[in-house]
XYZ file of C-alpha atoms in Angstrom:
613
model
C 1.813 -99.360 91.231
C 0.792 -95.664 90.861
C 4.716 -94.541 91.041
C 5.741 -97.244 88.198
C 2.559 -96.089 85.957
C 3.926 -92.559 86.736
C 7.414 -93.478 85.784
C 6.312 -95.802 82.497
C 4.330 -92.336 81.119
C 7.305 -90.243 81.986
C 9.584 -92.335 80.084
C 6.818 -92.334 77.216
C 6.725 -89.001 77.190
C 11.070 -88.592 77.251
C 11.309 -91.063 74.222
C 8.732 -88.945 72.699
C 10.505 -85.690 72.606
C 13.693 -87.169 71.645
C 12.574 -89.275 68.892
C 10.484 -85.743 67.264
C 13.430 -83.547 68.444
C 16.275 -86.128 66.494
C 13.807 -85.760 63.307
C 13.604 -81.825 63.884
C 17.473 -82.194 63.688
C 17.781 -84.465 60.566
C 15.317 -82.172 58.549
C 16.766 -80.838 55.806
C 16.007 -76.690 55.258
C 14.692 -75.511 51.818
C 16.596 -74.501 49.604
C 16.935 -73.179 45.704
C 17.403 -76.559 43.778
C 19.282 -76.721 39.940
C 19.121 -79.040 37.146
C 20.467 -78.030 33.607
C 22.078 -75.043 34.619
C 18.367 -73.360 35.859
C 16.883 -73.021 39.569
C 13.849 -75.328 39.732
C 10.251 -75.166 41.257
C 10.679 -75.906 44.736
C 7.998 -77.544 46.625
C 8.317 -75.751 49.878
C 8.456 -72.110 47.825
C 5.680 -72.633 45.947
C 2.635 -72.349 48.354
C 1.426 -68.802 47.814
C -0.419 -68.863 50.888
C 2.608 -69.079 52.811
C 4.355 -66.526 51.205
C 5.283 -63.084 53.437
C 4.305 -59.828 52.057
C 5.110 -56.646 52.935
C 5.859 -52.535 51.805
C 8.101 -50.214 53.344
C 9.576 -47.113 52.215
C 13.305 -46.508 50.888
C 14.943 -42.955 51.639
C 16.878 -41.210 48.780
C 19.951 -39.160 48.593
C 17.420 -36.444 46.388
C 14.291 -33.803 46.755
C 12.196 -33.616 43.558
C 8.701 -32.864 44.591
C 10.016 -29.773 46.691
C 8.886 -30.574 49.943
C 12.311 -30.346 51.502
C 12.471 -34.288 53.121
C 14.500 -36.551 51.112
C 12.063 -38.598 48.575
C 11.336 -41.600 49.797
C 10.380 -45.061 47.336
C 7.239 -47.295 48.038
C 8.960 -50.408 48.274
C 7.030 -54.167 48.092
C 8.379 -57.394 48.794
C 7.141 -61.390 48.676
C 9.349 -63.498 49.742
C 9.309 -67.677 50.977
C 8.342 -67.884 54.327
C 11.343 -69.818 54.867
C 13.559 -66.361 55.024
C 11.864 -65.703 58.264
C 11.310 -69.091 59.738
C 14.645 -70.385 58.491
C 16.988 -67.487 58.322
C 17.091 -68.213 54.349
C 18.667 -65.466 52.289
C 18.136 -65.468 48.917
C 18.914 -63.288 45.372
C 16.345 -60.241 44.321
C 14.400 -60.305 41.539
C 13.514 -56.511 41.360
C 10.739 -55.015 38.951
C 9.818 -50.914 39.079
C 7.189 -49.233 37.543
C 5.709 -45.825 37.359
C 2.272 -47.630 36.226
C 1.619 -49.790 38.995
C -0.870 -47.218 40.588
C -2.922 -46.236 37.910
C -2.517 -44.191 34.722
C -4.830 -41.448 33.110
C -7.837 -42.102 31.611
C -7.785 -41.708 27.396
C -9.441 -38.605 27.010
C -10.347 -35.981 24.288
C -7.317 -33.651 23.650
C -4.955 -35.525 25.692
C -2.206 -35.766 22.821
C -1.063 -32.932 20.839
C -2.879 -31.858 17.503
C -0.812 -33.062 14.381
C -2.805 -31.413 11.900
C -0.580 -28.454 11.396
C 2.135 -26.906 9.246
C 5.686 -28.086 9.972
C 7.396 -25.601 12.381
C 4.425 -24.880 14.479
C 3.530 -26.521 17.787
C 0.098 -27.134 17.336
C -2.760 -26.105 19.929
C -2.835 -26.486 23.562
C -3.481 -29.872 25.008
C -5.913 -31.274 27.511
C -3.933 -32.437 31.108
C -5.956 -35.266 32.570
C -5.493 -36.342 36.030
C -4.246 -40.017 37.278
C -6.948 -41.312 39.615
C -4.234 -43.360 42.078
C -5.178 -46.431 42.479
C -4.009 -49.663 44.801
C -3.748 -50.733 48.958
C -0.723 -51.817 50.949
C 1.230 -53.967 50.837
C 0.903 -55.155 47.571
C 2.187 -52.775 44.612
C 2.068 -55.319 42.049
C 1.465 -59.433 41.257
C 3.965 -59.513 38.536
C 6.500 -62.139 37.882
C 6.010 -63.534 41.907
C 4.714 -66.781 40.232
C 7.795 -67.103 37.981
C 10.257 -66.543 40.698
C 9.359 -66.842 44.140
C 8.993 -70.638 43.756
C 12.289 -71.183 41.953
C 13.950 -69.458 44.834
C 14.012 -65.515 44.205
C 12.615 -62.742 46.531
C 10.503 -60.549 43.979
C 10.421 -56.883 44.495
C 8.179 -54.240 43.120
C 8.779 -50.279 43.868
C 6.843 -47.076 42.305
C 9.011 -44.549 40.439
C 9.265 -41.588 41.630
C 5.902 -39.179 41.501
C 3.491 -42.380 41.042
C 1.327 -44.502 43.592
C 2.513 -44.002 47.348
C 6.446 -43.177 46.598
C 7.570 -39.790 46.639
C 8.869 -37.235 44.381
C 7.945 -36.195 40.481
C 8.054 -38.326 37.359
C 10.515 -36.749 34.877
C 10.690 -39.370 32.075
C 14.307 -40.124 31.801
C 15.540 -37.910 34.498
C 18.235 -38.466 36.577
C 15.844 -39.247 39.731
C 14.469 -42.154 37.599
C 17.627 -43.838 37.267
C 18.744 -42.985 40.957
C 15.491 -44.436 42.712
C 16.065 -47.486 41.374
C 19.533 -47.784 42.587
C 18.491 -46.584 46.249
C 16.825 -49.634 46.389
C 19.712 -51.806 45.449
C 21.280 -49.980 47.629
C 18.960 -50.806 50.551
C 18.569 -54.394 49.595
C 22.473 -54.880 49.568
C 22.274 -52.861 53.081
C 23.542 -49.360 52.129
C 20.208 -47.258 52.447
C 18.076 -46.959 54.775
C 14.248 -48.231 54.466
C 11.264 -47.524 56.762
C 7.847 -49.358 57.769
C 5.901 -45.797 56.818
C 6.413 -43.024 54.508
C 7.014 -40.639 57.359
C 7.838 -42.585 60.333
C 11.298 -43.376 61.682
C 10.727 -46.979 62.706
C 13.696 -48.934 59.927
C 13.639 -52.521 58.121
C 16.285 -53.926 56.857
C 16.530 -56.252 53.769
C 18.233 -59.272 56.433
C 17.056 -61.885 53.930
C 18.593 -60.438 50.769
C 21.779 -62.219 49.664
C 22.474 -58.868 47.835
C 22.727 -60.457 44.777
C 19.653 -58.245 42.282
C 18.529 -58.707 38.843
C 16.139 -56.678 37.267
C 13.551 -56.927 34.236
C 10.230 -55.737 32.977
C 8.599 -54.718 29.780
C 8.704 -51.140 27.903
C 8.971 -48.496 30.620
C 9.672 -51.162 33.180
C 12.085 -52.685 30.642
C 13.634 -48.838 30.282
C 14.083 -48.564 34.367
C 16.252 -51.554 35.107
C 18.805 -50.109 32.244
C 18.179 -46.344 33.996
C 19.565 -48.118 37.073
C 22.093 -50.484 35.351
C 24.031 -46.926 34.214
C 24.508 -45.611 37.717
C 26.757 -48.355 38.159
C 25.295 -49.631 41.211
C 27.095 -52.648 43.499
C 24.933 -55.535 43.609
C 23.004 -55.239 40.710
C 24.165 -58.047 38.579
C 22.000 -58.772 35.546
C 19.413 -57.147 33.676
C 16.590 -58.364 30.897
C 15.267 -55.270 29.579
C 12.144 -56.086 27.326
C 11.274 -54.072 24.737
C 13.102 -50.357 26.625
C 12.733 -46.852 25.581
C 16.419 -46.525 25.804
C 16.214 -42.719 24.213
C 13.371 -40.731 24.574
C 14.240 -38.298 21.432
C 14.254 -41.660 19.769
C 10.823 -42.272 20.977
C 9.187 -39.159 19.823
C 11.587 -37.689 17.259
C 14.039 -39.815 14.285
C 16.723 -37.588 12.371
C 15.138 -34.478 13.649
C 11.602 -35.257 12.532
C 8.736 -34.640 15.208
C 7.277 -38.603 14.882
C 5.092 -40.501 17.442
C 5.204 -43.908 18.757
C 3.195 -46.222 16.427
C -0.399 -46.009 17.979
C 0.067 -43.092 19.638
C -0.346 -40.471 17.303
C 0.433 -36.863 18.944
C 1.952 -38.188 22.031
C 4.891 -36.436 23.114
C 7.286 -36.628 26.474
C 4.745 -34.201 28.236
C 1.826 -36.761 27.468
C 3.751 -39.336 28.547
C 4.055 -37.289 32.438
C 0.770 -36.807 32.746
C -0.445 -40.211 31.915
C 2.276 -41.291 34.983
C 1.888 -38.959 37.440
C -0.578 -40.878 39.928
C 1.462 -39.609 43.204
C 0.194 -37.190 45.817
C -2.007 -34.882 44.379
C -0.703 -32.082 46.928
C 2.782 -32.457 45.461
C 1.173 -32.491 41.627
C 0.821 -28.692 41.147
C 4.718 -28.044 42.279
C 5.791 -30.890 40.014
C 3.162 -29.770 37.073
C 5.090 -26.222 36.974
C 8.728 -27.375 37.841
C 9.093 -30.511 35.234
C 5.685 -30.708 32.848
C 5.458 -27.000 31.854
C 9.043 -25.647 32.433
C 11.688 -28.115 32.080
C 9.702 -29.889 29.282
C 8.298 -26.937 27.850
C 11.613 -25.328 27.276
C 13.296 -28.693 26.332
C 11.320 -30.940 23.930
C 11.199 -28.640 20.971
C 8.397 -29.700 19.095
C 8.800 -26.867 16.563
C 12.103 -27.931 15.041
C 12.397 -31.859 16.547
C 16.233 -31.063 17.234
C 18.289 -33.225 19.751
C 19.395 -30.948 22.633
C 20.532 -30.955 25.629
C 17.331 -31.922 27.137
C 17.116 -34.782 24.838
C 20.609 -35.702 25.192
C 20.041 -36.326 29.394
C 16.901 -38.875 28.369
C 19.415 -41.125 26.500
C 20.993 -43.733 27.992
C 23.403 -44.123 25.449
C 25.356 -41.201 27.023
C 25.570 -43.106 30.359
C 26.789 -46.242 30.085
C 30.134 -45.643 31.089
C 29.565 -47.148 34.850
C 27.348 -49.949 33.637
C 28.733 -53.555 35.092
C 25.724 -55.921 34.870
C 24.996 -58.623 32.835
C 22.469 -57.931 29.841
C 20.465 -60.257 28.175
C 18.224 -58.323 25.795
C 14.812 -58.988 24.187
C 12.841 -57.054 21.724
C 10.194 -57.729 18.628
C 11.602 -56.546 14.927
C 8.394 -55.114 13.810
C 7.792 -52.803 17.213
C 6.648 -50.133 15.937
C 6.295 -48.327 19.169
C 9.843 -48.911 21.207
C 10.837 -49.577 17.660
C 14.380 -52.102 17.723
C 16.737 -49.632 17.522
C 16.468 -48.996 20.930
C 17.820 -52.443 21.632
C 20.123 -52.668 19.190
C 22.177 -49.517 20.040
C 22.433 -50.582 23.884
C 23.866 -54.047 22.976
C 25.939 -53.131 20.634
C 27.513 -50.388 23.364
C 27.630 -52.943 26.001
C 29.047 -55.521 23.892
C 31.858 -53.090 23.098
C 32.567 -52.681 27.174
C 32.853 -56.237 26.784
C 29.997 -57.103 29.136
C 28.204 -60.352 29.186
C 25.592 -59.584 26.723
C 23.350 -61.108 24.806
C 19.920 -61.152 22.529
C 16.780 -62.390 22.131
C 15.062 -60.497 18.630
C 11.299 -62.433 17.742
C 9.529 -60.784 14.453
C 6.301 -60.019 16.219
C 5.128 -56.307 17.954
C 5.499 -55.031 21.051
C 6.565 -56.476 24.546
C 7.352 -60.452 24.542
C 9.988 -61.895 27.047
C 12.635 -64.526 26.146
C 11.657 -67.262 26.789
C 11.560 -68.625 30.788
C 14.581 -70.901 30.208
C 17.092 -68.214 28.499
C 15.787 -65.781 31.679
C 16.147 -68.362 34.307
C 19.670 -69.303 32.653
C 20.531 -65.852 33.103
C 19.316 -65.419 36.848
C 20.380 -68.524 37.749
C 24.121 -67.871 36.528
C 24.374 -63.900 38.056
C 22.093 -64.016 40.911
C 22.559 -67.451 42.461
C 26.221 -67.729 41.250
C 25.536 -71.479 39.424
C 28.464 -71.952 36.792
C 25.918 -72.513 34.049
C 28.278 -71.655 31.551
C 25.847 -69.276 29.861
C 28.302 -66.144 29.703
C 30.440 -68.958 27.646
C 28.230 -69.505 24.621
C 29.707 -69.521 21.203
C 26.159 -68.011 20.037
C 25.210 -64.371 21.561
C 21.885 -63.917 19.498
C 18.432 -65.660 19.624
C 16.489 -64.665 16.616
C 12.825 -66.461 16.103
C 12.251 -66.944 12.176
C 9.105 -65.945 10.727
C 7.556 -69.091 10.823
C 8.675 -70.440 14.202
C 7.037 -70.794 17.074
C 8.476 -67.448 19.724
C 9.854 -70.669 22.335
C 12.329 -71.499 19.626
C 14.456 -69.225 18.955
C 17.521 -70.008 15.897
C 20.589 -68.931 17.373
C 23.358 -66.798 15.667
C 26.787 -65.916 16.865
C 25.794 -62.242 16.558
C 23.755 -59.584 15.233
C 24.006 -58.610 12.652
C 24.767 -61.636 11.326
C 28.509 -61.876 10.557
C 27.953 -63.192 7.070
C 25.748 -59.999 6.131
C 27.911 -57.213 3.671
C 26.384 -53.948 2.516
C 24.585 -54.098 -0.842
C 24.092 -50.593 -2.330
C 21.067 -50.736 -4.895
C 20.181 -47.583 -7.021
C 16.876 -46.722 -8.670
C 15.712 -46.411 -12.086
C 12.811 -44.353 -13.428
C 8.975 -45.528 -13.013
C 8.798 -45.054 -9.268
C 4.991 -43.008 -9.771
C 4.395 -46.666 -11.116
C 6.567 -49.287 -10.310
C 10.091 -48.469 -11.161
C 13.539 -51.002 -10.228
C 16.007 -51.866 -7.646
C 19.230 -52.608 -9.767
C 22.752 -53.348 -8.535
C 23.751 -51.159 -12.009
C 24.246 -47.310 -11.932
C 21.611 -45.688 -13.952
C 21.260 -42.764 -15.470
C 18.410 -40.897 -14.820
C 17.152 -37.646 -14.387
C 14.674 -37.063 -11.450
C 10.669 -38.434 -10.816
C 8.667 -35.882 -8.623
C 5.615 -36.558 -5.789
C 3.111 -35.131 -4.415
C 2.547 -34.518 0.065
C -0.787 -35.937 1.107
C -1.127 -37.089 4.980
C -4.653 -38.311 4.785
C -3.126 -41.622 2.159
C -2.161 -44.020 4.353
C 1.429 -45.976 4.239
C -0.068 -49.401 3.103
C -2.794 -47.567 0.736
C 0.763 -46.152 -0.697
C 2.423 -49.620 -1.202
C -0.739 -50.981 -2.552
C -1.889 -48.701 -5.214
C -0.038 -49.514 -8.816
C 0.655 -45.984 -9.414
C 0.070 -42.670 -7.433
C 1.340 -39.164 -7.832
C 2.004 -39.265 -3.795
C 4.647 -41.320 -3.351
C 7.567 -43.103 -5.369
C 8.391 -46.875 -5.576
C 10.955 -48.906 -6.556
C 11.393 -52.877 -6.708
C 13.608 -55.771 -7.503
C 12.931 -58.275 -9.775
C 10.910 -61.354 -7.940
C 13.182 -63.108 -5.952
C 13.917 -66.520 -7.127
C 15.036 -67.869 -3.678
C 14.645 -66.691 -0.279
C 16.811 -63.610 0.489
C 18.317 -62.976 4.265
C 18.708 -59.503 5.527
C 20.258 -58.816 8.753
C 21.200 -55.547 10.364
C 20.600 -51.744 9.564
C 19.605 -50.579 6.284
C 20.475 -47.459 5.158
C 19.262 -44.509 2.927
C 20.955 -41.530 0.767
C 18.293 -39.189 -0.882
C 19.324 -36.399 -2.953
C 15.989 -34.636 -3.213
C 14.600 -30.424 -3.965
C 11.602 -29.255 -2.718
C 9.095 -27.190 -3.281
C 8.603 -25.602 0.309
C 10.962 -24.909 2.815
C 10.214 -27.902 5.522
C 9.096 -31.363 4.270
C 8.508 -34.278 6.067
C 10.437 -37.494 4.497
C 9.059 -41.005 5.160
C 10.827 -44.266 3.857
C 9.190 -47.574 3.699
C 11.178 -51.204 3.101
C 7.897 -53.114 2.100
C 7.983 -56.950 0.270
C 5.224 -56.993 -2.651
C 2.664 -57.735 -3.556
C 1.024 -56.915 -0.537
C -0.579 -59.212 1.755
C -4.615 -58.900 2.632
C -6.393 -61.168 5.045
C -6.697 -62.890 8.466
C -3.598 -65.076 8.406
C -1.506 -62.419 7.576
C 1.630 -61.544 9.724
C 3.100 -58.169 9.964
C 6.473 -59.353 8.302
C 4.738 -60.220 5.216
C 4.359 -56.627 4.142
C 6.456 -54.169 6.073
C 9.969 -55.036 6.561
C 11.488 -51.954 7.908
C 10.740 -48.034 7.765
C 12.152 -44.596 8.555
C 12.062 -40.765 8.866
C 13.733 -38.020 8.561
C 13.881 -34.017 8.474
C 15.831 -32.882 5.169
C 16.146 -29.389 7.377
C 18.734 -32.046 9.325
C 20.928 -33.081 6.642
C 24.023 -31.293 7.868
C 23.201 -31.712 11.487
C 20.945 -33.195 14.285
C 21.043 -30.639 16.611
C 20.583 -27.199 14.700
C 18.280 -27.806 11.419
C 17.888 -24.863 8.235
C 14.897 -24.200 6.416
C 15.356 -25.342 2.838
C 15.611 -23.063 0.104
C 12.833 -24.118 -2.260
C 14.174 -26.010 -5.671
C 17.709 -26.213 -3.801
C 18.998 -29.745 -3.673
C 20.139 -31.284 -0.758
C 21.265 -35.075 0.285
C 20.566 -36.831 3.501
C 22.197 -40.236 4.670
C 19.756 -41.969 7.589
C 19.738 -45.404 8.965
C 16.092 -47.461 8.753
C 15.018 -49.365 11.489
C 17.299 -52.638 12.106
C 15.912 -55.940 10.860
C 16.585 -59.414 10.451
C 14.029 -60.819 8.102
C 13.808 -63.469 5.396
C 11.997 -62.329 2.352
C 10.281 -65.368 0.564
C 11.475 -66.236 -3.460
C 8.465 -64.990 -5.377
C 8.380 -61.337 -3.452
C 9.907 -58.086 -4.829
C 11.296 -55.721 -2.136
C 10.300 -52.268 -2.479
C 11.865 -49.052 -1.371
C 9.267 -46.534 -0.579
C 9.763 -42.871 -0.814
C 7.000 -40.768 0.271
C 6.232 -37.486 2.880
C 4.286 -37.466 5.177
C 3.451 -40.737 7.599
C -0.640 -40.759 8.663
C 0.093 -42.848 11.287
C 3.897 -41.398 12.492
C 4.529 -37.719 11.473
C 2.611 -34.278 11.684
C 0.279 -33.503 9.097
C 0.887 -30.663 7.034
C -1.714 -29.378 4.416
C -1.171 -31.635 0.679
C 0.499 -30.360 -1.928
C 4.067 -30.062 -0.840
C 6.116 -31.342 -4.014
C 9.594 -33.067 -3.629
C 11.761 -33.905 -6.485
C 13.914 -37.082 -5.716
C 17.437 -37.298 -7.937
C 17.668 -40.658 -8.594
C 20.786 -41.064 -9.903
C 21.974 -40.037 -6.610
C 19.660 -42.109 -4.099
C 20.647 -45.009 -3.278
C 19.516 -48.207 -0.843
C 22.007 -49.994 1.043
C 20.505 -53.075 2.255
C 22.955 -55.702 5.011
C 22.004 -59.123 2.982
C 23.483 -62.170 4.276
C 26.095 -63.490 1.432
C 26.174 -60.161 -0.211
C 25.939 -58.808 -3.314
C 26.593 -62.893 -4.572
C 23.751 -64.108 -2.783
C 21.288 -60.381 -4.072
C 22.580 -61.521 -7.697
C 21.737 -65.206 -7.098
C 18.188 -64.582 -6.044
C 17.172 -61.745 -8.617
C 19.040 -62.486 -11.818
């Protein structure tokens, strides 16, 4: 009896283990699901709790804090537990930042003093220190609740010179673009990474697929195109939000010294400081070798002329090796990475014949796509799903004025292909009101007046001033569509020999109140040295009462301007909120007959004629 009670609980205990070990078997593993061309939520990716986190530290092929050792990257990673349980390998979504540890506090003095003559460099500026900030292993939270549960590893890193990775910031330079691509490198198995900053003890990326994309917002929009243009293997897409794609375009435009809207005085040098949150026994070496020699010698804020220090911040120049995928986003009334800086990377990359595309909404700064255009774009270059997305007719996501920023109208370019040139000239009035006309007019010249301390909208509001000149069209009698980059010609004399020169595209009357958006009053501005007008890179002073002409592009736009507005071309000096401000009373004396507006309007000069005759 004992023996066949032993026996019975034996044979339980056998048709126990089978049964649970034939279920173990028939189990299916997790895995990235699709539906509609995207990668899904996944239940079994989604738990947070169960997610594995962990930092390391990538070795470069470079030395820019001095120290001799190879700089090494402060690398973080969250991944689905299921890449260690289950031997899972899955595509990189990789996001870098030199603001993840902290930036300086806004201080007194910090940006340079723009209440000067033109030509001078102003006083010396206050240098604030970057309190670091942070603990292992986690560098940053973003995007992990995007991606990780529709199947993506997400990894942060620290530029070079900020939080716990090593090396100086430089702002554009070359070690800024190659950091980046060390990483790719390592997650594709070509670097080398290691579980401390100085130790020897290596992890490898065994759970990568090797398959990266890369996105992020303003600088961390900038960095994945930094990397993008060293032509690294592996990285396959990019969605660079709103990137500082040229840093003379950020703090200079046609040789004028101009800030980033809302940061009035900032220059490249402010820009390092407010960064540089890495070890603060490597600061004073970096302080002397890149803030106050290589960027004391190079950014020029005397004359604002593009140089060769300028030249190696522009990622224009260095697009040659570029092979990923580009989907680009970016607001048309940024007035800080204003949309040029967009613009002039797509269209390059669209004339490689990349897979490229863009997503333009009409707010400010920053603002993604939206999730399913990014996931679209992941999903077809990362997890190699024939979405057919590379394949559609349309290339351009623009959100109208009115619409909501998840609906974008789609175009089969920008500009739009329908757009022609419309050149408008001027006739006089413009210390009142005076006209847009498609006629030639002849007329002599109208003179202003320099004052920095009248503001660009107090300019477009007033119904006459002596400190600026304006010119309209006739109310529009039906909506009018512009799409792509205005231009300017202004044939103008003045009356010392350096002027600043400010244009503003504004639709009157002007807008006042709570419910108004920004594109019911600005549509596009620019600047521009007249000590330029023969050359970017080596300006002249003017002789006074000489005339000279200048030809500069505005901002790109795509904007429809509501029947019942007047568009108004805005000449005036000196920006309060963009430029330096010289003393008042600089005169300039604008020849009308030859300035002229050239405006991209959708249907041409038929459709300008329809809507103002």
């Amino acid at each position: 009896m004992t023996f066949s009670i032993k026996s019975n609980a034996l044979l339980t205990l056998t048709l126990t283990i089978s049964i649970l070990s034939c279920a173990q078997n028939t189990t299916e593993k997790a895995t990235p699901i699709f539906k509609d061309g995207e990668a899904q939520i996944v239940d079994a990716f989604k738990d947070a709790s169960q997610w594995i986190r962990h930092d390391l530290w990538v070795e470069t092929e470079f030395d820019t804090d001095g120290d001799g050792e190879p700089d090494r990257m402060h690398v973080s990673v969250t991944r689905p537990e299921q890449t260690e349980s289950e031997g899972l390998k899955l595509p990189i979504v990789y996001v870098t930042s030199p603001y993840f540890a902290g930036v300086a506090a806004d201080a007194p003095g910090t940006m340079w003093n723009v209440e000067h003559e033109l030509g001078e460099i102003g006083e010396e500026r206050f240098h604030p220190e970057v309190q670091r900030r942070g603990q292992r292993p986690i560098i940053s939270n973003s995007h992990i609740r995007k991606w990780v549960p529709r199947g993506y590893i997400v990894v942060h890193s620290s530029s070079p010179g900020t939080g716990l990775s090593d090396g100086a910031p430089t702002i554009g330079g070359a070690n800024e673009s190659l950091a980046p691509k060390t990483v790719v490198d390592w997650l594709c198995g070509r670097a080398k990474g290691y579980t401390e900053r100085n130790g020897d003890k290596e992890v490898k990326a065994f759970w990568s697929t090797g398959k990266v994309g890369m996105t992020g917002t303003s600088y961390n929009g900038t960095l994945p195109l930094a990397a993008a243009t060293t032509g690294v293997e592996g990285l396959e897409a990019i969605i660079p939000i709103a990137p500082n794609t040229s840093y003379y375009h950020y703090y200079r435009s046609n040789g004028l010294v101009r800030s980033p809207g809302g940061y009035l005085g900032e220059d490249i040098d402010v820009l390092y400081d407010f960064v540089h949150s890495g070890d603060e026994d490597k600061r004073e070496y970096n302080n002397k070798t890149v803030r106050d020699t290589e960027m004391k010698n190079g950014m020029d804020r005397e004359t604002g002329d593009y140089n060769e220090f300028w030249a190696g911040r522009d990622y224009l120049n260095q697009m040659d090796g570029m092979k990923a995928a580009l989907l680009m986003s970016h607001g048309f009334n940024d007035w800080n990475v204003m949309p040029e800086h967009s613009y002039r990377i797509y269209k390059a990359a669209k004339e490689k014949g990349l897979p490229t595309m863009i997503y333009y909404h009409q707010n400010g700064h920053g603002g993604p796509p939206p999730t399913s255009m990014m996931n679209k774009w992941f999903t077809k270059y990362l997890h190699g799903i024939d979405n057919g997305v590379e394949k559609e007719e349309n290339k351009v996501y623009i959100v109208r004025e009115y619409d909501d920023r998840q609906q974008p109208t789609a175009y089969k370019d920008y500009p739009n292909p329908e757009a022609e040139d419309v050149t408008l000239n001027l006739f006089s009035g413009g210390k009142n009101i005076g006209g847009l006309t498609l006629n030639n007019v002849e007329n002599a010249g109208e003179m202003f007046s320099d004052d920095a301390t009248i503001s660009g909208s107090e300019h477009a509001k007033a119904s006459s001033s002596k400190h600026r000149l304006l010119y309209v069209t006739p109310k529009l009698k039906e909506d009018l569509h512009i799409s792509g980059v205005p231009k300017v010609t202004i044939s103008l004399a003045s009356s010392k020999p350096a002027a600043n020169l400010s244009v503003w595209l504004v639709s009157l009357p002007w807008q006042e109140g709570k419910e108004v958006k920004i594109t019911d009053n600005i549509i596009t501005r620019g600047w521009a040295d007249p000590k330029n007008h023969n050359s970017l890179t080596k300006e002249e002073d003017l002789v006074v009462g000489k005339d000279y002409s200048i030809t500069f592009d505005l901002q790109p736009d795509d904007q429809i301007i509501k029947l019942g507005q007047q568009i108004g071309f805005m000449i005036f000096s000196s920006d309060k909120e963009f430029t330096l401000h010289p003393e008042p009373g600089t005169e300039i004396m604008i020849h009308l007959d030859k300035t002229k507006l050239t405006l991209p309007i959708v249907g041409g000069k038929a459709a300008f004629k329809k809507a103002t005759e």
